[in-house]
Every structure is written in structure tokens, then in C-alpha cells.
Coordinates of C-alpha atoms in Angstrom, one line a residue:
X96 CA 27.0 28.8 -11.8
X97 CA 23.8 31.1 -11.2
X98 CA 22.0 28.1 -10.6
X99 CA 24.4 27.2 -8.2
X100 CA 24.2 29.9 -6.3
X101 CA 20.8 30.6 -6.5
X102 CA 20.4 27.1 -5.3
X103 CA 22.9 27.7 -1.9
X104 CA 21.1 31.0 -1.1
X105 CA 17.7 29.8 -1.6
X106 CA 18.0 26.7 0.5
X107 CA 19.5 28.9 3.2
X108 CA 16.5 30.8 3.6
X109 CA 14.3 27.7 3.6
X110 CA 16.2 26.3 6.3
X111 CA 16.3 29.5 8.4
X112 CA 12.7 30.1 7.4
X113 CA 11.0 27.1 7.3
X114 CA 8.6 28.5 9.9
X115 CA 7.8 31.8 8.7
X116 CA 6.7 30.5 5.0
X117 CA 5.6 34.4 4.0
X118 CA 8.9 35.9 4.6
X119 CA 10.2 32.3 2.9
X120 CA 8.2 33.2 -0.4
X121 CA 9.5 36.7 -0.3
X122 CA 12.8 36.2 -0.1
X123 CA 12.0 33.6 -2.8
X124 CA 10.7 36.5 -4.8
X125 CA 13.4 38.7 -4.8
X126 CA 15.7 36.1 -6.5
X127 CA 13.1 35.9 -9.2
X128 CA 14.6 38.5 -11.4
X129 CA 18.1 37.8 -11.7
X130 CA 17.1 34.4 -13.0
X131 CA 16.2 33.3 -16.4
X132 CA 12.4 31.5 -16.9
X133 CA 13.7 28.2 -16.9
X134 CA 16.3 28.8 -14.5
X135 CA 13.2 30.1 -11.7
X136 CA 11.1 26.9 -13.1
X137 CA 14.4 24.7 -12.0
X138 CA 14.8 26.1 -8.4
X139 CA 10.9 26.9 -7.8
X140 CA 10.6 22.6 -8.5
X141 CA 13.3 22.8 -6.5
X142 CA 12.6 24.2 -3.3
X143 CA 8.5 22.9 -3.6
X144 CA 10.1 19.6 -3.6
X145 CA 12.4 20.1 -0.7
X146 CA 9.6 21.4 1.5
X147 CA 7.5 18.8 0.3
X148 CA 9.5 16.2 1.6
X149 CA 10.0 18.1 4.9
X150 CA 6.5 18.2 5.4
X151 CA 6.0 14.5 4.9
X152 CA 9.4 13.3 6.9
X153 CA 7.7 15.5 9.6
X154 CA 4.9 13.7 10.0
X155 CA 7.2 10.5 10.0
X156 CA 9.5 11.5 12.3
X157 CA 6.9 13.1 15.1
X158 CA 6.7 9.7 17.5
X159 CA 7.9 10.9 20.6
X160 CA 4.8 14.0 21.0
X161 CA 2.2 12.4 22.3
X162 CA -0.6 12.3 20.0
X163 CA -3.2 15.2 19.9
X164 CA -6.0 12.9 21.1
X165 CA -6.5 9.3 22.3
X166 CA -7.5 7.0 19.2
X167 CA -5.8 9.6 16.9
X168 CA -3.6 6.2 16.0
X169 CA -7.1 4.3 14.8
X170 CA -7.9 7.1 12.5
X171 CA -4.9 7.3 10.8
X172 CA -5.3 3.3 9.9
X173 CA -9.0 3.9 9.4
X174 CA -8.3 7.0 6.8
X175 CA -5.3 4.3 5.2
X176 CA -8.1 1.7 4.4
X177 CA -10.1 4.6 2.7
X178 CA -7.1 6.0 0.2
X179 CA -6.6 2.0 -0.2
X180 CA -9.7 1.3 -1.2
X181 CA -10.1 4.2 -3.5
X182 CA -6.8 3.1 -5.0
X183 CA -8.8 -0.5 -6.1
X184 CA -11.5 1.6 -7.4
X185 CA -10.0 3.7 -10.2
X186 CA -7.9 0.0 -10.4
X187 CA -11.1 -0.8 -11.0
X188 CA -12.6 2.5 -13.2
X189 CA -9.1 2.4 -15.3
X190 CA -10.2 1.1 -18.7
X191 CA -7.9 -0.4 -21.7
X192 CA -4.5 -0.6 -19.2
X193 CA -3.1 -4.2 -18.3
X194 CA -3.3 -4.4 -14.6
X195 CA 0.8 -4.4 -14.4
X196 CA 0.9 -1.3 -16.2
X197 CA -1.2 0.1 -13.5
X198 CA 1.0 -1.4 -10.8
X199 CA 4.0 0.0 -12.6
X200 CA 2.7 4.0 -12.4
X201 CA 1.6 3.7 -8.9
X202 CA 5.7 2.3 -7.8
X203 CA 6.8 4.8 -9.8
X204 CA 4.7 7.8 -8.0
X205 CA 5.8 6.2 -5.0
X206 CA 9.2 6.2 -5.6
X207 CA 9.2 10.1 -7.0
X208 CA 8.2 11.0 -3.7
X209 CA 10.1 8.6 -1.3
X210 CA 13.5 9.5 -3.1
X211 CA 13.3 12.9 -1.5
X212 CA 12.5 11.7 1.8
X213 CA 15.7 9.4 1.5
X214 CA 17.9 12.4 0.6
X215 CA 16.5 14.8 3.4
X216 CA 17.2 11.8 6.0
X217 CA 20.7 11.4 4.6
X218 CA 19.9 7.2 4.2
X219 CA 21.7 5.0 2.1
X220 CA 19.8 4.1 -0.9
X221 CA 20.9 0.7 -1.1
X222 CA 20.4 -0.4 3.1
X223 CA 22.3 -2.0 5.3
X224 CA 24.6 -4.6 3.5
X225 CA 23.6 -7.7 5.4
X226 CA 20.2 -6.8 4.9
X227 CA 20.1 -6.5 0.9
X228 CA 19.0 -9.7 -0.1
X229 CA 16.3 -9.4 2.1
X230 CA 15.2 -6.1 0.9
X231 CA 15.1 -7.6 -2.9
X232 CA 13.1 -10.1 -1.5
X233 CA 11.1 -7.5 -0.1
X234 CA 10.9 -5.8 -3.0
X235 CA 9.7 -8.3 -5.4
X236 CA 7.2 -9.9 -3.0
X237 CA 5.6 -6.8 -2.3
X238 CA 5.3 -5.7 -5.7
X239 CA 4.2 -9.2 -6.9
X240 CA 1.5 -8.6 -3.9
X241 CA 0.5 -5.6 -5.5
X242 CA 0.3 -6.5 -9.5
X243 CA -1.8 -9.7 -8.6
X244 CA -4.2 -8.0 -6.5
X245 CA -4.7 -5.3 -9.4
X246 CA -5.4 -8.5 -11.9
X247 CA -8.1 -9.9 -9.2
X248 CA -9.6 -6.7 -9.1
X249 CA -9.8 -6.5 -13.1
X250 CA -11.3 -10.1 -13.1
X251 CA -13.6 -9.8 -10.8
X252 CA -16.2 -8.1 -8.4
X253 CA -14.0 -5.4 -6.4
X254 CA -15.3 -6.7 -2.6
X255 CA -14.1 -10.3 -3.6
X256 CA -10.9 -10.1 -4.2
X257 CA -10.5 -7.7 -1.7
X258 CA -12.0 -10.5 0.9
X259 CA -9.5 -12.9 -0.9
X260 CA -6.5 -10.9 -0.7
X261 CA -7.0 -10.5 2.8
X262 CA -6.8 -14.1 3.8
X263 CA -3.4 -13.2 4.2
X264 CA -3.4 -13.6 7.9
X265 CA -3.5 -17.2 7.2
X266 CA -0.1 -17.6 5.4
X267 CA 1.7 -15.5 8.2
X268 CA 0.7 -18.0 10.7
X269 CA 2.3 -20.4 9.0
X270 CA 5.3 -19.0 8.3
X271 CA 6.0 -17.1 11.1
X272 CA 5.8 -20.5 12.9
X273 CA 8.0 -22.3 10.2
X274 CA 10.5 -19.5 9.4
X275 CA 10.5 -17.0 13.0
X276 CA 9.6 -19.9 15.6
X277 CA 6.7 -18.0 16.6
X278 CA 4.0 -19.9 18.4
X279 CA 1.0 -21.6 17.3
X280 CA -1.9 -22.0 19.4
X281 CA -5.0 -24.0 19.1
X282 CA -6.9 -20.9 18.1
X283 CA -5.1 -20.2 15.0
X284 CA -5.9 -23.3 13.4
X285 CA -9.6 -23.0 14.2
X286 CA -9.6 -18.9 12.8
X287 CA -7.6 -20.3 9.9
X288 CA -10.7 -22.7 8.7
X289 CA -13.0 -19.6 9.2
X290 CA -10.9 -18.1 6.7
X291 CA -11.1 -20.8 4.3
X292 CA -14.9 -21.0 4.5
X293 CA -14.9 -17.8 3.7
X294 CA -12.4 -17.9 0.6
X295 CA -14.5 -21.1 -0.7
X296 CA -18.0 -19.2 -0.4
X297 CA -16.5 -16.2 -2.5
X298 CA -14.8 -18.4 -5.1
X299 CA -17.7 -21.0 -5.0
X300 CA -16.0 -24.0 -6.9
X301 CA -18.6 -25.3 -9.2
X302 CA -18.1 -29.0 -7.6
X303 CA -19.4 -28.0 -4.8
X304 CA -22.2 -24.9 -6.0
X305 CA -22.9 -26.8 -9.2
X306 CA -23.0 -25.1 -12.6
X307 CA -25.5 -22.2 -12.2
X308 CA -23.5 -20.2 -9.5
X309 CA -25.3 -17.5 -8.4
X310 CA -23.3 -14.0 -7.6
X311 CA -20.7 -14.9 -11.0
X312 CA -22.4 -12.4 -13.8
X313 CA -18.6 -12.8 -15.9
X314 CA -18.0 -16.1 -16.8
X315 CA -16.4 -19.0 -14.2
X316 CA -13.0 -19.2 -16.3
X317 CA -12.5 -14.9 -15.0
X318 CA -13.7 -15.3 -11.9
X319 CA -11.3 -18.1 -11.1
X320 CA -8.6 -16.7 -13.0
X321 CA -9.2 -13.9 -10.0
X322 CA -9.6 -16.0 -7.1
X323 CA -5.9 -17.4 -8.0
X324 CA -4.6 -14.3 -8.8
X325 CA -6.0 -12.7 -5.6
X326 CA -4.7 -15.8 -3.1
X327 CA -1.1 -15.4 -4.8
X328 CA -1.2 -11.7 -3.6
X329 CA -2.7 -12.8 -0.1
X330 CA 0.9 -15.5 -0.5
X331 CA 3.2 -12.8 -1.4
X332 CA 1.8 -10.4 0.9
X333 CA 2.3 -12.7 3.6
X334 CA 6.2 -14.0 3.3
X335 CA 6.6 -9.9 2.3
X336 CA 5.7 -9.3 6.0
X337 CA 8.0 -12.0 7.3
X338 CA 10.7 -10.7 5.7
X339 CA 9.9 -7.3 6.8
X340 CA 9.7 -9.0 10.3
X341 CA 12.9 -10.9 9.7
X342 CA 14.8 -7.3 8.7
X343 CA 13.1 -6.1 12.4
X344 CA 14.0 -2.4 12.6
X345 CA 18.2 -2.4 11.4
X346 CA 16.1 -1.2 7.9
X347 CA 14.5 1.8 7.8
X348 CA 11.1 2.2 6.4
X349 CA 12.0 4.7 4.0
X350 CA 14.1 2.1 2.2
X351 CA 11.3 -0.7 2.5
X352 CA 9.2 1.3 0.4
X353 CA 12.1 2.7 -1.8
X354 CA 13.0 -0.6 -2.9
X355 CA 9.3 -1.8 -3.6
X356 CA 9.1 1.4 -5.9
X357 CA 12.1 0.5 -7.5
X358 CA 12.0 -3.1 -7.8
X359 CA 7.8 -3.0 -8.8
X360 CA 8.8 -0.7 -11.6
X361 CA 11.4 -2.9 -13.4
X362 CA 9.2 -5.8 -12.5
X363 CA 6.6 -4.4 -14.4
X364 CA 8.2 -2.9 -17.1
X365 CA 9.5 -6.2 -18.1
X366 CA 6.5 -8.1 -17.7
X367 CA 4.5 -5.3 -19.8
X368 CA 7.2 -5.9 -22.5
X369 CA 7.2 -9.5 -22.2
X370 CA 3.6 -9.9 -23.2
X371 CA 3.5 -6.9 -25.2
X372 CA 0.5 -5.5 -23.5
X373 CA 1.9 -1.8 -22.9
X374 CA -0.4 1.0 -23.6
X375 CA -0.7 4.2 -23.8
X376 CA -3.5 5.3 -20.9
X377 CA -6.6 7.0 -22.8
X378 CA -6.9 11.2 -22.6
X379 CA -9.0 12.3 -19.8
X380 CA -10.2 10.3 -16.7
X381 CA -7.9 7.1 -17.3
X382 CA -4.5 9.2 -17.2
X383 CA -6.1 11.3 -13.4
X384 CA -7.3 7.8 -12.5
X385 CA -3.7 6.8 -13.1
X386 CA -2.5 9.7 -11.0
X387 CA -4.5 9.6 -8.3
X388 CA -3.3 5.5 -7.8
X389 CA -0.1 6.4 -7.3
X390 CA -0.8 9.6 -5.2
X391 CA -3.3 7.7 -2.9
X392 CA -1.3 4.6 -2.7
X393 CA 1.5 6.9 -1.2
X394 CA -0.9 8.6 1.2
X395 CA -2.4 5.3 2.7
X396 CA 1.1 3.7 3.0
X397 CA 2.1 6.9 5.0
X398 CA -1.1 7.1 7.1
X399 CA -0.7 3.1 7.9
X400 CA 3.0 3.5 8.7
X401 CA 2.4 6.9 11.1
X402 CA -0.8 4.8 12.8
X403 CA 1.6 1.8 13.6
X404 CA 3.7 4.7 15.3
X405 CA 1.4 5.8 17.6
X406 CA -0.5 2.9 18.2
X407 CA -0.8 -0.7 19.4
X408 CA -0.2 -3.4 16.1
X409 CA -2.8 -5.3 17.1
X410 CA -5.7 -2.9 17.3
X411 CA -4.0 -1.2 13.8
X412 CA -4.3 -4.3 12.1
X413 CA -7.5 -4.7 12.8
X414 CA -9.0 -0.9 11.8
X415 CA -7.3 -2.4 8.5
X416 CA -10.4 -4.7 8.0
X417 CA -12.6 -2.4 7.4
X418 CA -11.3 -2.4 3.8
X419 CA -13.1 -5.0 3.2
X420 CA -16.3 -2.6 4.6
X421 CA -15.0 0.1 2.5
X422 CA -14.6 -2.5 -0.9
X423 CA -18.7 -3.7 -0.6
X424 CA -19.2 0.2 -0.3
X425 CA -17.5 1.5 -3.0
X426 CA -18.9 -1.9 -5.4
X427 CA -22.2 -0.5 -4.2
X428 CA -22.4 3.0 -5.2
X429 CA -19.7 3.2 -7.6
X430 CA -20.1 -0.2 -9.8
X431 CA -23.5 -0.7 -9.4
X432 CA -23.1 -4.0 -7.9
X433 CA -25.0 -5.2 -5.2
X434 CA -23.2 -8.1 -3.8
X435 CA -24.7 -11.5 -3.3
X436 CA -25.4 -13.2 0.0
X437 CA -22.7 -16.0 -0.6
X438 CA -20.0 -12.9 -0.8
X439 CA -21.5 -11.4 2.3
X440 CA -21.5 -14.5 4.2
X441 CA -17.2 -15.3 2.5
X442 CA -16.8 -11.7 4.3
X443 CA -17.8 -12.3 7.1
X444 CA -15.8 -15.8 7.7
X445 CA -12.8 -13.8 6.7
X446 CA -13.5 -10.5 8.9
X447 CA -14.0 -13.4 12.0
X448 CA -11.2 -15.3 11.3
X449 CA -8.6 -12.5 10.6
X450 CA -9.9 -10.3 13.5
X451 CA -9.8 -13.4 16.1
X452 CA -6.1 -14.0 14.7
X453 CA -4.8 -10.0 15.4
X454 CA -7.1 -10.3 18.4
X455 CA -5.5 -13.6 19.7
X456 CA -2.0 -12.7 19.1
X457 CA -2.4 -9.0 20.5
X458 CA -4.1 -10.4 23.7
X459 CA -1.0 -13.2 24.3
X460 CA 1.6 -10.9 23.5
X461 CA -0.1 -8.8 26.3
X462 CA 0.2 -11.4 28.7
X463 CA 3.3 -12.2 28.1
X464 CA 4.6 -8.8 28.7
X465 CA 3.2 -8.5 32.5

């Protein structure tokens, strides 16, 4: 009952307050008292929660202001491919933790602080019902995206599979061509085989680069175990974003994400159990490593979604690509690993072809809109 009530009169004041937060945290105050320790604890989480998520469904919500300054759009994508990036990192750093496991506590981070955002915007947790099958389709894609690019990036160098993973632009083509009758031009086709160059000079098949490959410093079984693992995330990723296309705007992004937390986490968990591979993350760095995964990975998933509010797809996507930038970067000074000129030139196929795809399919779009 005190809790109750406590809870009734406090969220009063935050609503009436929101905007003065000093006289918010004093009226907070006097409350203090007439509740026991654990009882505060309870409606501080409370209330820190609740204007948690206000802040963050804030910074959703605001698309009709126009933004503070032209380009404001770019930098939200640009600062997403930086909290990405650091996400593969500590993916990267984590030590002695299957790369599900890792996948497992960044959905469940994610879904600790969508959940709120769901309540404040009085959604429906489960989505539209015509739309659910697609949304567990969703769900497990994305997720599946997700693991497999953590296993690439466990099996070999970081920039790699990033490059790999983002061949994705490929698959899209084709199945937004088989499954959504969009159209395929001429140009696709010829930015798809840059792409493939560029996947084949970073995997470097020994058929064709013989048996001293030069660039591979873990053996060829881990490096193509990666390659595989990092085109199946590239193939998940891809139908993930037709179906997310197919869904078109009846589902609300809130749910999108809320079901990849949800559907990533059981995912995992099974899997983990499966082949008995789940650990205990070591004291110290590993366990804020793990943290900051699923912290960032919330972050950048926010700044991408708020940057495709304000801005143009097309030039979105393509501020996106600088991940790959960011990945060579990060190998660089973090991982000591210079990276070899075959990589460099795989990157650069990929960056051309995937650019000249957004590029191609902004510019028509365009066209066909005057």
C-alpha cells in the first residue's frame, strides 16, 4: 500500500515536473522519509527508469522540429558506425566467452531498455496480429545476423569480417527483386561483382592465392570458418531488411527491436546450452566489456534509427560505410594489426560496390519522384 501510493504521488510530480527536474528531486526528497530503505531503492529505480525512457522516446519521437542544423541527420549515422564499431571491438577484447553468449547479453541490454519505451508509448508487445509471423522472422534473422557476425569477428581479423558482413547490399538486390518486385538495373549486377572481388581478396581461397597466403597469421581452417560465418550474417541481415521492408511502417520500431531482444536471447540461450559452451564472464574488464556491448549496441541502433528520421536513406546508408573505416582503425590501434594490402584492396571493392548500389538506387528513386 505505501508503495502504492508513494508510487501514484511520485509519478504525479514527474509528470507535472518533468521540466523543472530540481523542484522534481525535491519533492522526490520529501517522500524519502516516510519510506523504508528498500521501499526508496524500489521507487528511486523506479522513477530513474521512467525518466529514462522519456528521455530516449523524446529523442524518438522529435521528427516533425526541424533539425538544429543541416547534416545533423549524417552525424547521427556517422556517430552509429562509431558505438558499432566499438561494440566489435570489446567483441573482439572479450576473452574466454562463446560469441553467442556475447550476442545473448547485448539482446538482453537491449531489451531492458526498450521494454520501457514500449510501456511509456502504450504499444502492444506482441504487434499487429497480421504482422507476427513476420516480426518472428524478424526476430530470428536479425539475431542470427548478429551471433554470426560476433563468431566472424572471433575468428578472424576485426576489418575483415566487417568488409564481409557488409556485402550485404548484395543479397538485398536480389531479394528485393525476387520477393518486393523492385527493379533491377544494369548497374546492380556490375556493383554486385565489385562486391564479390572484394569478398574473394579478403577470404583469398587458397586455389586461387596458393598455400602461403599472405595477410592469414591464424590458420586457413579459422579464417574460413569466419568468412562463412560472416557471409551468413551479410544473408540474414539482408532477408532481415526485406522483411522489415515487407512489414513497411503498420509495425512500429519499438517492437522491431523488442522482438530481436527477445527472440536473440532465447536464441542464444538455447544454443549456449546446446553446445554446453556457457560461461561465466571473467571479473574485471570482460564483465564492463560485456556491459558496454549491450549499452553501445542500444546507443548506435537509436542514433541510426533517429538519423533515418531526419534524413534521406540513401545518403544514411551510405555514412554507414564508414564502419568499415572505423573497423581498419580500431584493428590498427587497438589490435596491433596492420592490415595487408589484399584486405585494403577487398575494402575497397566492397566500399565501391555497396556505395554505387545506395548511390544508384537513391538517384532513381529521385527521378522517379519529379
Amino acid at each position: 500500500m505505501l508503495i502504492t501510493l508513494a508510487y501514484y504521488q511520485c509519478s504525479y510530480y514527474y509528470i507535472s515536473d518533468l521540466n523543472h527536474p530540481t523542484c522534481f528531486s525535491n519533492q522526490v526528497t520529501s517522500l524519502l522519509p516516510s519510506l523504508l530503505s528498500d521501499q526508496i531503492t524500489e521507487v528511486l529505480l523506479y522513477l530513474q527508469l521512467k525518466y529514462f525512457s522519456k528521455c530516449l522516446f523524446s529523442f524518438f519521437s522529435a521528427t516533425e522540429k526541424k533539425p538544429a542544423f543541416v547534416g545533423l541527420g549524417l552525424c547521427y549515422a556517422l556517430l552509429s558506425s562509431v558505438f558499432f564499431s566499438v561494440v566489435s571491438l570489446l567483441a573482439k577484447k572479450v576473452e574466454g566467452i562463446h560469441s553467442i553468449e556475447i550476442s545473448g547479453f547485448r539482446c538482453f541490454f537491449q531489451g531492458v531498455i526498450i521494454c520501457p519505451l514500449i510501456i511509456y508509448n502504450e504499444i502492444s508487445f506482441f504487434g499487429p496480429k497480421e504482422q507476427r509471423c513476420y516480426l518472428y522472422l524478424r526476430g530470428f534473422l536479425g539475431a542470427s545476423a548478429m551471433i554470426l557476425l560476433f563468431y566472424a569477428i572471433q575468428h578472424m581479423p576485426l576489418a575483415d569480417a566487417t568488409v564481409i558482413a557488409f556485402s550485404n547490399s548484395i543479397f538485398v538486390g536480389i531479394f528485393a527483386w525476387m520477393f518486393l518486385k523492385e527493379r533491377c538495373t544494369i548497374w546492380q549486377p556490375i556493383f554486385t561483382i565489385f562486391i564479390l572481388i572484394g569478398v574473394i581478396l579478403i577470404a583469398r581461397p587458397p586455389f586461387l592465392f596458393g598455400s602461403h597466403i599472405p595477410g592469414i597469421e591464424v590458420n586457413y581452417t579459422e579464417h574460413i570458418k569466419g568468412t562463412f560465418a560472416a557471409f551468413g550474417s551479410a544473408l540474414c541481415a539482408a532477408i532481415s531488411m526485406i522483411v522489415i521492408r515487407k512489414m513497411g511502417k503498420s509495425v512500429h520500431c519499438f517492437i522491431s527491436i523488442w522482438y530481436f531482444s527477445v527472440i536473440g536471447c532465447i536464441e542464444c540461450v538455447i544454443v549456449v546450452s546446446i553446445i554446453q559452451e556457457w560461461r561465466l564472464p571473467y571479473c574485471g574488464k570482460d564483465r564492463v566489456f560485456l556491459l558496454i556491448i549491450g549499452l553501445f549496441g542500444v546507443v548506435g541502433q537509436v542514433l541510426f534509427t533517429k538519423a533515418l528520421q531526419i534524413e534521406k536513406a540513401g545518403p544514411a546508408a551510405l555514412m554507414k560505410t564508414m564502419e568499415v573505416v572505423m573497423a581498419f582503425i580500431l584493428q590498427y590501434f587497438f589490435l596491433n594489426r596492420s592490415p595487408s594490402w589484399l584486405s585494403l584492396g577487398g575494402a575497397l571493392c566492397v566500399i565501391v560496390g555497396t556505395c554505387g548500389i545506395i548511390f544508384h538506387k537513391w538517384y532513381t528513386r529521385k527521378e522517379s519522384q519529379q
